[in-house]
Coordinates of C-alpha atoms in Angstrom, one line a residue:
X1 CA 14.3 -19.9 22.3
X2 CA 12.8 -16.6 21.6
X3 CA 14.5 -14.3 18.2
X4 CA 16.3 -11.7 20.6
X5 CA 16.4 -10.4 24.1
X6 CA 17.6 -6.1 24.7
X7 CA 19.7 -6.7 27.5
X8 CA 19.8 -3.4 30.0
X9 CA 18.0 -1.4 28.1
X10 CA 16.8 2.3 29.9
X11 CA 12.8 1.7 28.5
X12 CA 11.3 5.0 27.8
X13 CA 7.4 3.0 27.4
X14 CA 5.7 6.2 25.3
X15 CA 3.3 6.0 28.2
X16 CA 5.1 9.6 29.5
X17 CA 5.8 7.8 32.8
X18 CA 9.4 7.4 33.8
X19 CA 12.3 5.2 33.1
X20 CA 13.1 1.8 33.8
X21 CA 15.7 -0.3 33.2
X22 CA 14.6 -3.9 31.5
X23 CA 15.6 -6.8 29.7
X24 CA 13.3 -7.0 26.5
X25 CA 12.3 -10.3 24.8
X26 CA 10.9 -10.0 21.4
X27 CA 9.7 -13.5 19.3
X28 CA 7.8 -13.4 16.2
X29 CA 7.8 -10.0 15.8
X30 CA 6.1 -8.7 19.2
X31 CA 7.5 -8.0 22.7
X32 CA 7.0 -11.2 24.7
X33 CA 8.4 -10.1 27.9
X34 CA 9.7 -7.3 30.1
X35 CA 12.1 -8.5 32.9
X36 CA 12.3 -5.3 34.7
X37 CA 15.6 -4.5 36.8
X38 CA 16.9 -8.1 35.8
X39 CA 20.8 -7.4 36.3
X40 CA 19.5 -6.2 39.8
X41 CA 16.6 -9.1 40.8
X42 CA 19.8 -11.5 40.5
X43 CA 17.3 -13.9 38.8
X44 CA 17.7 -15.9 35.7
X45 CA 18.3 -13.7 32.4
X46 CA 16.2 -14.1 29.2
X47 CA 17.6 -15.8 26.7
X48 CA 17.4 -15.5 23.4
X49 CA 18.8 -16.6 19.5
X50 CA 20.4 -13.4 20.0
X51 CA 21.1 -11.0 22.6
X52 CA 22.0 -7.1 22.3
X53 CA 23.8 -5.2 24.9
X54 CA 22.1 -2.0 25.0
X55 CA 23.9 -0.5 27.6
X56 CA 23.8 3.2 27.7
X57 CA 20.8 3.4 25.2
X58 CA 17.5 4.3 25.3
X59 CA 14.6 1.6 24.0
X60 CA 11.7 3.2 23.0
X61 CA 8.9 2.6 20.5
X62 CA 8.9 3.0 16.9
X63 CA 8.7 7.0 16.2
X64 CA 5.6 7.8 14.4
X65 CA 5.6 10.5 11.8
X66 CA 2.3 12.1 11.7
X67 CA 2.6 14.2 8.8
X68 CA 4.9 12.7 5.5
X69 CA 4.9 13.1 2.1
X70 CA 6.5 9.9 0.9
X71 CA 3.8 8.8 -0.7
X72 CA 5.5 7.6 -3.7
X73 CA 9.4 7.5 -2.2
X74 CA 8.2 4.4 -0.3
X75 CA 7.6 2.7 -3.4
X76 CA 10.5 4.4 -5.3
X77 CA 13.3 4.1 -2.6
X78 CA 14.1 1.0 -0.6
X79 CA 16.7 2.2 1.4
X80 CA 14.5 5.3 2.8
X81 CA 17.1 6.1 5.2
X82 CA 15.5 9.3 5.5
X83 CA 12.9 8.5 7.7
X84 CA 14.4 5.0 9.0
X85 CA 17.7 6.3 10.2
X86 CA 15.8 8.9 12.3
X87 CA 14.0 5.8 14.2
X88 CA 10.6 6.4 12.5
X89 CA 8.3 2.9 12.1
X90 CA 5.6 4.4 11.1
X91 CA 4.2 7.3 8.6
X92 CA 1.1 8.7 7.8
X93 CA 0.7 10.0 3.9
X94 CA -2.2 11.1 1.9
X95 CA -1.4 14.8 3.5
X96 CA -2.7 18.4 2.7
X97 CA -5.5 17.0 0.4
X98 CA -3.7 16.3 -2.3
X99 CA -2.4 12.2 -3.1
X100 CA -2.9 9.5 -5.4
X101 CA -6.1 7.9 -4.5
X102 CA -9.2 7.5 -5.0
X103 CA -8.2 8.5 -8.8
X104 CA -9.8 7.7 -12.8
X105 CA -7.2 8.1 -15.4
X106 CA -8.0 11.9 -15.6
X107 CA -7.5 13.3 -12.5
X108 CA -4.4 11.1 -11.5
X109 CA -2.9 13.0 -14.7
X110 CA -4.0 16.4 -12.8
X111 CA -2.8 15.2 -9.2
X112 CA 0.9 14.1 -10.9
X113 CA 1.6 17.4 -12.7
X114 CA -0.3 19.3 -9.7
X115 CA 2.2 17.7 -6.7
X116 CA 5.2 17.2 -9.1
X117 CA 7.5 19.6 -6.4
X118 CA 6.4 17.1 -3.6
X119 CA 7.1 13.9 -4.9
X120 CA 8.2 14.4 -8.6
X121 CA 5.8 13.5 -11.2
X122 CA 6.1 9.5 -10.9
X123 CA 7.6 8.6 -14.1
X124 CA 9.4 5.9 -12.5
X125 CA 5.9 4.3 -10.5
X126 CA 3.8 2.3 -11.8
X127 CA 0.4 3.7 -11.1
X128 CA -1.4 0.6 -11.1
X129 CA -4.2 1.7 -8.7
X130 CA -7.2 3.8 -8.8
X131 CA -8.9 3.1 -5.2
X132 CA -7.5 3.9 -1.4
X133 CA -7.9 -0.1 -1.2
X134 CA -5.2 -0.9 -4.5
X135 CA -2.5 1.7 -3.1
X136 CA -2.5 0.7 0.4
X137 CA -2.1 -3.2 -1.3
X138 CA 0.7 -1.8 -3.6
X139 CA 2.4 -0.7 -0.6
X140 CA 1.8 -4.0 1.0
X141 CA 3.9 -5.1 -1.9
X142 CA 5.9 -2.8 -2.1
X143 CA 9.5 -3.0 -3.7
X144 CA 9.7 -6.0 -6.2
X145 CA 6.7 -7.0 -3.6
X146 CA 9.1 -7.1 -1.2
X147 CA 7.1 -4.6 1.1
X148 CA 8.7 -1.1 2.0
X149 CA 11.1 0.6 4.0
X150 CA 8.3 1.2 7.2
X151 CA 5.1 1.5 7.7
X152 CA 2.1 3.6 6.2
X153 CA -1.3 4.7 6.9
X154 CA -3.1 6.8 4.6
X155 CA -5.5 9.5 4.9
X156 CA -8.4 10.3 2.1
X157 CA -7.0 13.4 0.3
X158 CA -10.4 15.7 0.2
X159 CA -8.6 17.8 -2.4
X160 CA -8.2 14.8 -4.8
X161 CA -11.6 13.2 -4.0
X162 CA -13.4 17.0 -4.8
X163 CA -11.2 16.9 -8.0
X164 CA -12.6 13.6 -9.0
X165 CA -16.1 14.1 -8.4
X166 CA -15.9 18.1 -9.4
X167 CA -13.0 19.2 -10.8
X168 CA -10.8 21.9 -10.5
X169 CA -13.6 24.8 -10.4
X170 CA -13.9 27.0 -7.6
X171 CA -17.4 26.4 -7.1
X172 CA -20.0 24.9 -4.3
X173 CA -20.2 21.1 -5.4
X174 CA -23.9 19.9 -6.5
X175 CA -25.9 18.1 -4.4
X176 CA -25.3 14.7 -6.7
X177 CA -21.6 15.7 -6.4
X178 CA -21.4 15.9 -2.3
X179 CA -23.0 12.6 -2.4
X180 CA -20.4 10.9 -4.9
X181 CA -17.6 12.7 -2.6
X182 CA -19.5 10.9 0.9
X183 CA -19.0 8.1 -0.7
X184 CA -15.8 8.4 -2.2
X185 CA -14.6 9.0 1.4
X186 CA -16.5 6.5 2.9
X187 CA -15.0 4.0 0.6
X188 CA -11.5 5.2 1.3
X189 CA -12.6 4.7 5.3
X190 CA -14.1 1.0 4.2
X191 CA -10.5 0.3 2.3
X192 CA -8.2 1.0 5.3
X193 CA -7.8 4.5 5.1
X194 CA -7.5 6.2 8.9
X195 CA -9.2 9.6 8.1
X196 CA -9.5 12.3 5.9
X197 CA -7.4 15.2 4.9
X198 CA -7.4 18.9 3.6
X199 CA -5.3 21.0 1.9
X200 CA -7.1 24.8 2.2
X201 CA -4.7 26.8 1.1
X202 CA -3.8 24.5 -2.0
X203 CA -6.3 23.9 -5.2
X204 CA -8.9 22.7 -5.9
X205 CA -9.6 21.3 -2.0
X206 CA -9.8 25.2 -1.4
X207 CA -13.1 25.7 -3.0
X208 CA -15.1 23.7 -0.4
X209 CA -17.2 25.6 2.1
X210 CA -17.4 24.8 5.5
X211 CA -20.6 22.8 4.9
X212 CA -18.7 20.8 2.6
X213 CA -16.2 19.7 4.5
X214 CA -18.9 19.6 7.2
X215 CA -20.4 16.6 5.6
X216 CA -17.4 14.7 4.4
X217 CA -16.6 14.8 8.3
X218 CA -19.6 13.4 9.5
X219 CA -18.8 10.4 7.2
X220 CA -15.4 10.1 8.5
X221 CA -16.2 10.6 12.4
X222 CA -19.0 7.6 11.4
X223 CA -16.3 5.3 10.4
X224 CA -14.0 6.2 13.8
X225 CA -11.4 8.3 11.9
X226 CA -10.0 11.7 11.9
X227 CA -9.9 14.5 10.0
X228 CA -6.4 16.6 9.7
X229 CA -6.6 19.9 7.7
X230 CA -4.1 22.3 6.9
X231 CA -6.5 25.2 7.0
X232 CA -7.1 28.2 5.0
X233 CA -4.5 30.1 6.7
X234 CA -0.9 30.1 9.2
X235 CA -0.2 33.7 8.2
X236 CA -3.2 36.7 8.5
X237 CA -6.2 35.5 10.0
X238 CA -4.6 32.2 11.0
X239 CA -6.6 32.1 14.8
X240 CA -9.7 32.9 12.7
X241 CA -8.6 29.9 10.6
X242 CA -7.8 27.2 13.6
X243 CA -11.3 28.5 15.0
X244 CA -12.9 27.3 11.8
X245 CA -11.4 23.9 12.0
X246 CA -12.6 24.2 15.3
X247 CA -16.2 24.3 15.1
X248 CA -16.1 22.6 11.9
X249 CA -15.0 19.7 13.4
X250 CA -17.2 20.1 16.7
X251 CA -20.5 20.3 14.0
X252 CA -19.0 17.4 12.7
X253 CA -18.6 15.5 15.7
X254 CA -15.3 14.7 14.5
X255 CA -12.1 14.3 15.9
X256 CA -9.7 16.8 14.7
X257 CA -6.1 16.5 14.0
X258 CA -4.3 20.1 13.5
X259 CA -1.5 19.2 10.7
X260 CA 2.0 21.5 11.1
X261 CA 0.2 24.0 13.8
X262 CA 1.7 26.6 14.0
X263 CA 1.7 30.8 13.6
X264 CA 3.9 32.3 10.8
X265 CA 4.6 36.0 9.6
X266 CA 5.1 39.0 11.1
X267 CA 2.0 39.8 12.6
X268 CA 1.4 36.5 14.9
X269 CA 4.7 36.6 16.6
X270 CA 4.5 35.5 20.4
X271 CA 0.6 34.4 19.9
X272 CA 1.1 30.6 20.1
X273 CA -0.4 31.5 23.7
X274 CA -3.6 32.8 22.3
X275 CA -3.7 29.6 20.0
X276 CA -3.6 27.1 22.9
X277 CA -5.7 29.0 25.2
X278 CA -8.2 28.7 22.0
X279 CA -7.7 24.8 21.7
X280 CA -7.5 24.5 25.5
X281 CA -10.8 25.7 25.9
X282 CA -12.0 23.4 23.5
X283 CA -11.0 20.1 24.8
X284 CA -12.2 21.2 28.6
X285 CA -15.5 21.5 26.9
X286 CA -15.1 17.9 25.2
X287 CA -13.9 18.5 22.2
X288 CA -11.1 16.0 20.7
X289 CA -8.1 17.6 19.1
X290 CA -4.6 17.1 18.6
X291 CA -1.7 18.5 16.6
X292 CA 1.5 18.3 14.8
X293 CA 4.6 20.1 14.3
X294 CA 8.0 20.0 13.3
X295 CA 10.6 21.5 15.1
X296 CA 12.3 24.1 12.6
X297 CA 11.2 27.9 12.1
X298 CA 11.0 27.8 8.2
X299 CA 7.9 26.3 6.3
X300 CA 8.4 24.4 2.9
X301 CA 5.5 24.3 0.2
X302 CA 6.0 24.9 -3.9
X303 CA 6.0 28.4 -5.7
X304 CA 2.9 27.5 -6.9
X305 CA 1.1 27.0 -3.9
X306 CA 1.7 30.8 -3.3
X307 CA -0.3 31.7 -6.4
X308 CA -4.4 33.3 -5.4
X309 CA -6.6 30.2 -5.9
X310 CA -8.4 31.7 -9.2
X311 CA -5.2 31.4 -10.5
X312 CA -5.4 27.3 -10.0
X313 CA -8.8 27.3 -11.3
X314 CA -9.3 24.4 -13.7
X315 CA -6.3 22.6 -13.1
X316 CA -2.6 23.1 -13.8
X317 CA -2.5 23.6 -17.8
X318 CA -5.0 26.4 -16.7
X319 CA -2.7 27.8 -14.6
X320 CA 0.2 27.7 -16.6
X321 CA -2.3 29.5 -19.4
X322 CA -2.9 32.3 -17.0
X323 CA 0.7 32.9 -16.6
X324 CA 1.9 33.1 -19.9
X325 CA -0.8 35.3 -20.4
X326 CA 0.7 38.8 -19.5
X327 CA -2.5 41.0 -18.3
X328 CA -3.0 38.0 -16.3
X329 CA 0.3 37.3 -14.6
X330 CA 0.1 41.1 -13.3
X331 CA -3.1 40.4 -11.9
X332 CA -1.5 37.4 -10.4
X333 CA 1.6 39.6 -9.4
X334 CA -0.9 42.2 -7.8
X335 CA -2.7 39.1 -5.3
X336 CA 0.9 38.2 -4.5
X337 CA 2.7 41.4 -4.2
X338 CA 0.2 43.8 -2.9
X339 CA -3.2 42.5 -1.4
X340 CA -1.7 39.2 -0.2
X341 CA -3.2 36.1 -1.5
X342 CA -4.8 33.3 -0.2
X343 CA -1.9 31.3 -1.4
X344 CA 0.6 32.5 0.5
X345 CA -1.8 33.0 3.6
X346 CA -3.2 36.7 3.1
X347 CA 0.3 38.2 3.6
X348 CA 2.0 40.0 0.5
X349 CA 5.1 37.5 0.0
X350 CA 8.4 39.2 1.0
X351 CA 10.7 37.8 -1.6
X352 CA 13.2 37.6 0.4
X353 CA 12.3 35.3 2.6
X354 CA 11.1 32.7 -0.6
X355 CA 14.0 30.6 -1.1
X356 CA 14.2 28.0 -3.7
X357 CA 14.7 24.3 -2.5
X358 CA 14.5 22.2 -5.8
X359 CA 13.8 22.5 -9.3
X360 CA 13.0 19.5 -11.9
X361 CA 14.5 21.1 -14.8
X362 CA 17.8 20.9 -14.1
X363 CA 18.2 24.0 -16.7
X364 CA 17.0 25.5 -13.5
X365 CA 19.5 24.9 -10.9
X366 CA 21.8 27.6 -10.4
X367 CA 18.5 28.8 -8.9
X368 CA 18.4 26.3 -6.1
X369 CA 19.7 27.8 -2.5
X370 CA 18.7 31.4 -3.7
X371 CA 16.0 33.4 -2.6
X372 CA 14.1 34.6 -5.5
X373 CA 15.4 37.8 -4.4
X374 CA 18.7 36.9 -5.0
X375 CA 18.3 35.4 -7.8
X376 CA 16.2 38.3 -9.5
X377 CA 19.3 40.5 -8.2
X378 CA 21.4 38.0 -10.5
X379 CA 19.3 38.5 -13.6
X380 CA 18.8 42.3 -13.4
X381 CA 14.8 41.8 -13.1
X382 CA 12.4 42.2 -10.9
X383 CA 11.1 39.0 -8.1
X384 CA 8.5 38.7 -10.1
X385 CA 10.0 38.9 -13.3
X386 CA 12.2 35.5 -11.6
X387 CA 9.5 33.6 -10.2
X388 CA 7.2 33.9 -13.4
X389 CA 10.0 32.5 -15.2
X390 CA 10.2 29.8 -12.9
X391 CA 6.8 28.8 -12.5
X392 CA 6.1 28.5 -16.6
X393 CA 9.9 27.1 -16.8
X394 CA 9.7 24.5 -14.1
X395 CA 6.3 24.1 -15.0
X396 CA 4.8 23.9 -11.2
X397 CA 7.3 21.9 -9.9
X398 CA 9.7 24.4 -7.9
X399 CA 9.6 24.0 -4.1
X400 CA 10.7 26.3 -1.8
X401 CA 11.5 27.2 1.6
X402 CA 9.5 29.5 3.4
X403 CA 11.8 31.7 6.3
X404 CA 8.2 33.2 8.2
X405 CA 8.5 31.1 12.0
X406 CA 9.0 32.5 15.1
X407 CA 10.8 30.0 17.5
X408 CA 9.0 31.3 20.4
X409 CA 5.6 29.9 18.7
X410 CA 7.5 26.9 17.7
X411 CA 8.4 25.8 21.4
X412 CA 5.2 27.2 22.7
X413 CA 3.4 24.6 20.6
X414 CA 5.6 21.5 21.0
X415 CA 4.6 22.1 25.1
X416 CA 1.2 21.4 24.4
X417 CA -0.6 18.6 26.1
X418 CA -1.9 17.1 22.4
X419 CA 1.3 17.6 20.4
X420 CA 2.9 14.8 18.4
X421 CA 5.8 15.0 16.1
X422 CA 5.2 15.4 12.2
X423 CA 8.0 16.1 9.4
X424 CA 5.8 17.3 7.1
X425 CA 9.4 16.1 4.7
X426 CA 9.2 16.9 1.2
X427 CA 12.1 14.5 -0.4
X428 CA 12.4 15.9 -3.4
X429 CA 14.8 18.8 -4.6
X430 CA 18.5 19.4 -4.2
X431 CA 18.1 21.4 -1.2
X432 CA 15.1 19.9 0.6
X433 CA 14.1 21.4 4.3
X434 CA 16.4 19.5 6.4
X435 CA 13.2 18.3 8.6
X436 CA 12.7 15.5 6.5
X437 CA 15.3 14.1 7.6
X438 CA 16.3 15.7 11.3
X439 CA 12.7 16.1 12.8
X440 CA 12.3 13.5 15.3
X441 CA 16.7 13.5 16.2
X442 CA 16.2 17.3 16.4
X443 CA 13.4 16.9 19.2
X444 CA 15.1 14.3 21.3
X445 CA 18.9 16.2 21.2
X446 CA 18.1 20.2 20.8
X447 CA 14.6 20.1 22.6
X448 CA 15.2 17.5 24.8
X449 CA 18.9 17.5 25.8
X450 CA 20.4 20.9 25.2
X451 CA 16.9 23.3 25.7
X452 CA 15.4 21.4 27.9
X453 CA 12.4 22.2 26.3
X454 CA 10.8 19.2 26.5
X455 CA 11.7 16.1 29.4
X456 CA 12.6 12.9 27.6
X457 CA 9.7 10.7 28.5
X458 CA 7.4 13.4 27.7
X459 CA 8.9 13.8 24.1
X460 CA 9.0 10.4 23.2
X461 CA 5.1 10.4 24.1
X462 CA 4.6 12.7 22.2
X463 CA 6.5 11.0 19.2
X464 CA 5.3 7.3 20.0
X465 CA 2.2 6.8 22.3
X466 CA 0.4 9.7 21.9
X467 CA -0.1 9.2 18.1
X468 CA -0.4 5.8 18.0
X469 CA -3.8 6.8 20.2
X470 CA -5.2 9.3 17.8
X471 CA -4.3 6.9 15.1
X472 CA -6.5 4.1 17.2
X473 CA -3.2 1.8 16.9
X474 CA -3.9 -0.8 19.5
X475 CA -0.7 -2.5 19.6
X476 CA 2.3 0.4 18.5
X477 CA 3.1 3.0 20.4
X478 CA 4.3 1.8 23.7
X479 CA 6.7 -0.7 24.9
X480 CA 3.7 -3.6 26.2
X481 CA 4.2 -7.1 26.0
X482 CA 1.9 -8.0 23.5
X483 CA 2.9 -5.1 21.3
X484 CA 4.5 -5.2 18.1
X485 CA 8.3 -4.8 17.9
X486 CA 8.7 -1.5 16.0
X487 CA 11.7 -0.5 18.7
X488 CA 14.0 2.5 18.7
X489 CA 17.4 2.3 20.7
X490 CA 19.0 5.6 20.8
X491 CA 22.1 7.5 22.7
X492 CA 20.3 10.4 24.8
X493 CA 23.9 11.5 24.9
X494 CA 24.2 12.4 21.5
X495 CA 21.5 11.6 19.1
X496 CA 21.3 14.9 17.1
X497 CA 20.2 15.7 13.2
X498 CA 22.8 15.3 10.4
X499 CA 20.3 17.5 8.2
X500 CA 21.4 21.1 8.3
X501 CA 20.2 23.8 5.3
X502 CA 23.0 23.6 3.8
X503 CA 23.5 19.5 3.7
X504 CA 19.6 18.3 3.9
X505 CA 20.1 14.8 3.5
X506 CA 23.1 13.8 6.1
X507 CA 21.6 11.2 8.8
X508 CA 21.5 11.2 11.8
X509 CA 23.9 10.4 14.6
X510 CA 23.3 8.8 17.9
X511 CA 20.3 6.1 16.6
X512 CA 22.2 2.9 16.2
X513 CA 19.3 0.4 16.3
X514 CA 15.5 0.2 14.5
X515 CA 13.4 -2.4 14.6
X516 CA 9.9 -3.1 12.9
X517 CA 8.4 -6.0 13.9
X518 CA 11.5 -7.1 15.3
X519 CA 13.7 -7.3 12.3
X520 CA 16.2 -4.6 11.8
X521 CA 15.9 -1.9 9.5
X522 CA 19.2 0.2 11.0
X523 CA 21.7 -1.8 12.5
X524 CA 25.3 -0.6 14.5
X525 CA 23.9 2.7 12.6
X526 CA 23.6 1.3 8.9
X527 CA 20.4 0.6 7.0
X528 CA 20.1 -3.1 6.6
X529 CA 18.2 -4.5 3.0
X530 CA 14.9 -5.3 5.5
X531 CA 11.7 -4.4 4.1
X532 CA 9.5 -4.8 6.9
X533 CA 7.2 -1.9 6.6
X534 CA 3.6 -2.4 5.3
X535 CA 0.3 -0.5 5.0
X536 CA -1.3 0.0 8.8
X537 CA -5.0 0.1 7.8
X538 CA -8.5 1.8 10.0
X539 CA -8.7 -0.5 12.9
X540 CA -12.8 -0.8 12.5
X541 CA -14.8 1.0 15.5

């Protein structure tokens, strides 16, 4: 007998077709038959060890999260309800340019202390890697080498690999030094790794030149893998920005991968149109692009990330230098305040709308749900005066939410024919963005159900098929015999986010059922102790 047969199941395939209605077989951890209308056909049922009535629910596949930052939670937390409760199977880490491999001793040090408000500093990991090839095995191991909560792929952080091969300056690398990073990233490529990624508003991945990046892209479009940049701006001159990504990648000849597109600030309300009519344009004349977002107006970076890039020059001791020194923190209050830096995307940060998500000195908490504003207001000084303070204080590690999105770009973007749904969840903090843990429930009940934003087969393509084909997955992302088992079952009725702003971390409701490779990870609604999640390396061109 097979493992276990979903009985009446409404199969929503990822394919964007429509419905059916099935019975599901699933042995050894793949789908082994689809018995389509079998109540109806009055044949013979599958059977099966076990059999699930899922009446009433949805099956679809596995929800892949295109843009995560648990890059260390999925060796820290077992349970990682916060993606596995919301029905995702698999996510992709190594984001914005900045992660934990390919590392020496030195710059691991500088990437800890340098993403300390994303994931915390790692005092609890183990590093015991240094290549793309060791993490992704770790994670293979994963808890007690157990393996983890779901599955990963990783992308080459550029931003680390220009850090290893030329530090922190903000300079053109050396011809010696473009070579070492080529083959840093081809490495990465050679290990597993399913593409390359950039941070370009965050140090030291900022100080490459297009003809940089240029070349790291040819190596990765060689090895059949993408490259996903969050570009040098979402604020002034963001269309400017995409365009560069644009041609970059067309020079390249590189697939391109737009990570958390969107348009924020005051000056690109309503111009999601004039973004899609530039990517439009760009696929009818063969170019290969496609895009994330997550479904929530408010961004989420650190404070630190809004500093001008001089000001991360060298690494962060030197930034924390420049603060404490006071002719240079004005100068630092000046880029921010007044011209706008490139930081905080050209735009001179409106305090207000800056508010503080998490802290790591807990001396530092009554800040936490304020807007520096606020909180400035509270301590008789001015927002500079607070976020100075916090910055040396907190030593780099304060996140923060960012309220600059426009909901009409928001749903403008989702409706676009290469979207695919990405958290971009940082974990960490007291009040983290509620996306990390609502994105993909938030699609399927506000966008789906009550907006009608999106149909339902066409979101769940866009959360299952669609980037299991940019990720060159050739056995996730739809509901295929011969596919793996990485299954959601869902009410259409009422799935919905837990995660609000002001209770980040509740679950979900409405997703009773999650399998990867047929064993359950949520069960009747609760996570199970399954590990079943491993690394999901480059499948070789």
């Amino acid at each position: 007998m097979e493992d276990l047969v979903i009985r009446d199941a409404d199969v929503v395939d990822g394919s964007g077709a429509d419905s059916y209605r099935a019975d599901v077989v699933i042995d050894g951890g793949r789908i082994v038959s689809i018995v389509k209308e079998a109540a109806a056909a009055g044949c013979q049922r599958p059977r099966a060890v076990r059999e699930l009535d899922a009446e009433g629910l949805v099956l679809s596949p596995g929800f892949i999260d295109m843009h995560a930052h648990s890059d260390l939670a999925l060796l820290r937390d077992p349970d990682h309800s916060a993606k596995a409760a919301q029905g995702v199977t698999l996510e992709v880490v190594g984001q914005d340019g900045l992660s934990y491999a390919p590392v020496d001793d030195r710059t691991l040090e500088e990437v800890r202390r340098a993403v300390t408000g994303w994931n915390g500093y790692g005092e609890d990991i183990d590093f015991d890697w240094r290549s793309v090839g060791e993490y992704l095995d770790r994670l293979d191991r994963g808890v007690d080498g157990r393996g983890i909560a779901v599955n990963a792929a990783y992308l080459v952080p550029q931003g680390t690999v220009r850090a290893l091969a030329v530090g922190w300056e903000d300079r053109p690398a050396t011809p010696s030094e473009l070579d070492r990073m080529r083959r840093l990233v081809a490495q990465g490529l050679e290990q597993g790794a399913v593409g390359l990624s950039s941070g370009l508003t965050y140090t030291p991945g900022m100080y490459a030149g297009d003809a940089e990046l240029t070349e790291l892209c040819r190596v990765v479009a060689a090895y059949g893998g993408y490259y996903c940049p969050h570009h040098r701006s979402y604020g002034a001159g963001a269309l400017e920005a995409y365009a560069e990504m644009v041609a970059l990648a067309r020079e390249a000849r590189c697939p391109l991968h737009l990570a958390h597109a969107t348009l924020n600030f005051r000056g690109n309300e309503g111009r999601a149109p004039e973004l899609l009519d530039l990517l439009d344009r760009a696929l009818d004349a063969g170019a290969d692009i496609t895009l994330d977002t997550y479904p929530y107006t408010p961004g989420c970076t650190t404070l630190a990330a809004l500093l001008p890039s001089w000001a991360g020059e060298g690494g962060p001791r030197e930034t924390l230098a420049r603060l404490a020194d006071p002719a240079t923190a004005e100068r630092v209050r000046h880029a921010l305040e007044v011209t706008g830096s490139d930081g905080c995307h050209g735009v001179p940060v409106e305090w207000e709308t800056i508010e503080v998500s998490g802290v790591t000195d807990p001396a530092l908490a009554g800040h936490v749900g304020r807007t520096v504003l606020a909180s400035a207001d509270l301590r008789g000084e001015t927002p500079w005066e607070t976020a100075r303070r916090l910055l040396v204080e907190d030593r780099l590690g304060t996140t923060v939410l960012q309220h600059v999105g426009h909901e009409e770009n928001v749903r403008a973007i989702m409706r676009h024919r290469t979207h695919t749904g990405g958290s971009d969840g940082i974990l960490r903090g007291a009040r983290p963005h509620p996306r990390a843990y609502g994105t993909f429930p938030r699609y399927l009940g506000h966008y789906v159900r009550e907006s009608g934003v999106l149909g339902l087969e066409e979101c769940v393509a866009h959360l299952t098929g669609r980037p299991a084909a940019r990720l060159r997955l050739p056995d996730r992302g739809l509901v295929r015999e011969g596919y793996r088992a990485d299954l959601v079952l869902f009410d259409p009725e009422t799935v919905a986010p837990g995660a609000t702003f002001d209770e980040p971390r509740a679950l979900p409701a409405g997703i009773p059922h999650v399998l990867i490779d047929g064993r359950f990870v949520v069960e009747d609604g609760r996570r199970t102790d399954v590990l079943a999640g491993r690394a999901v390396r480059r499948t070789p061109v």
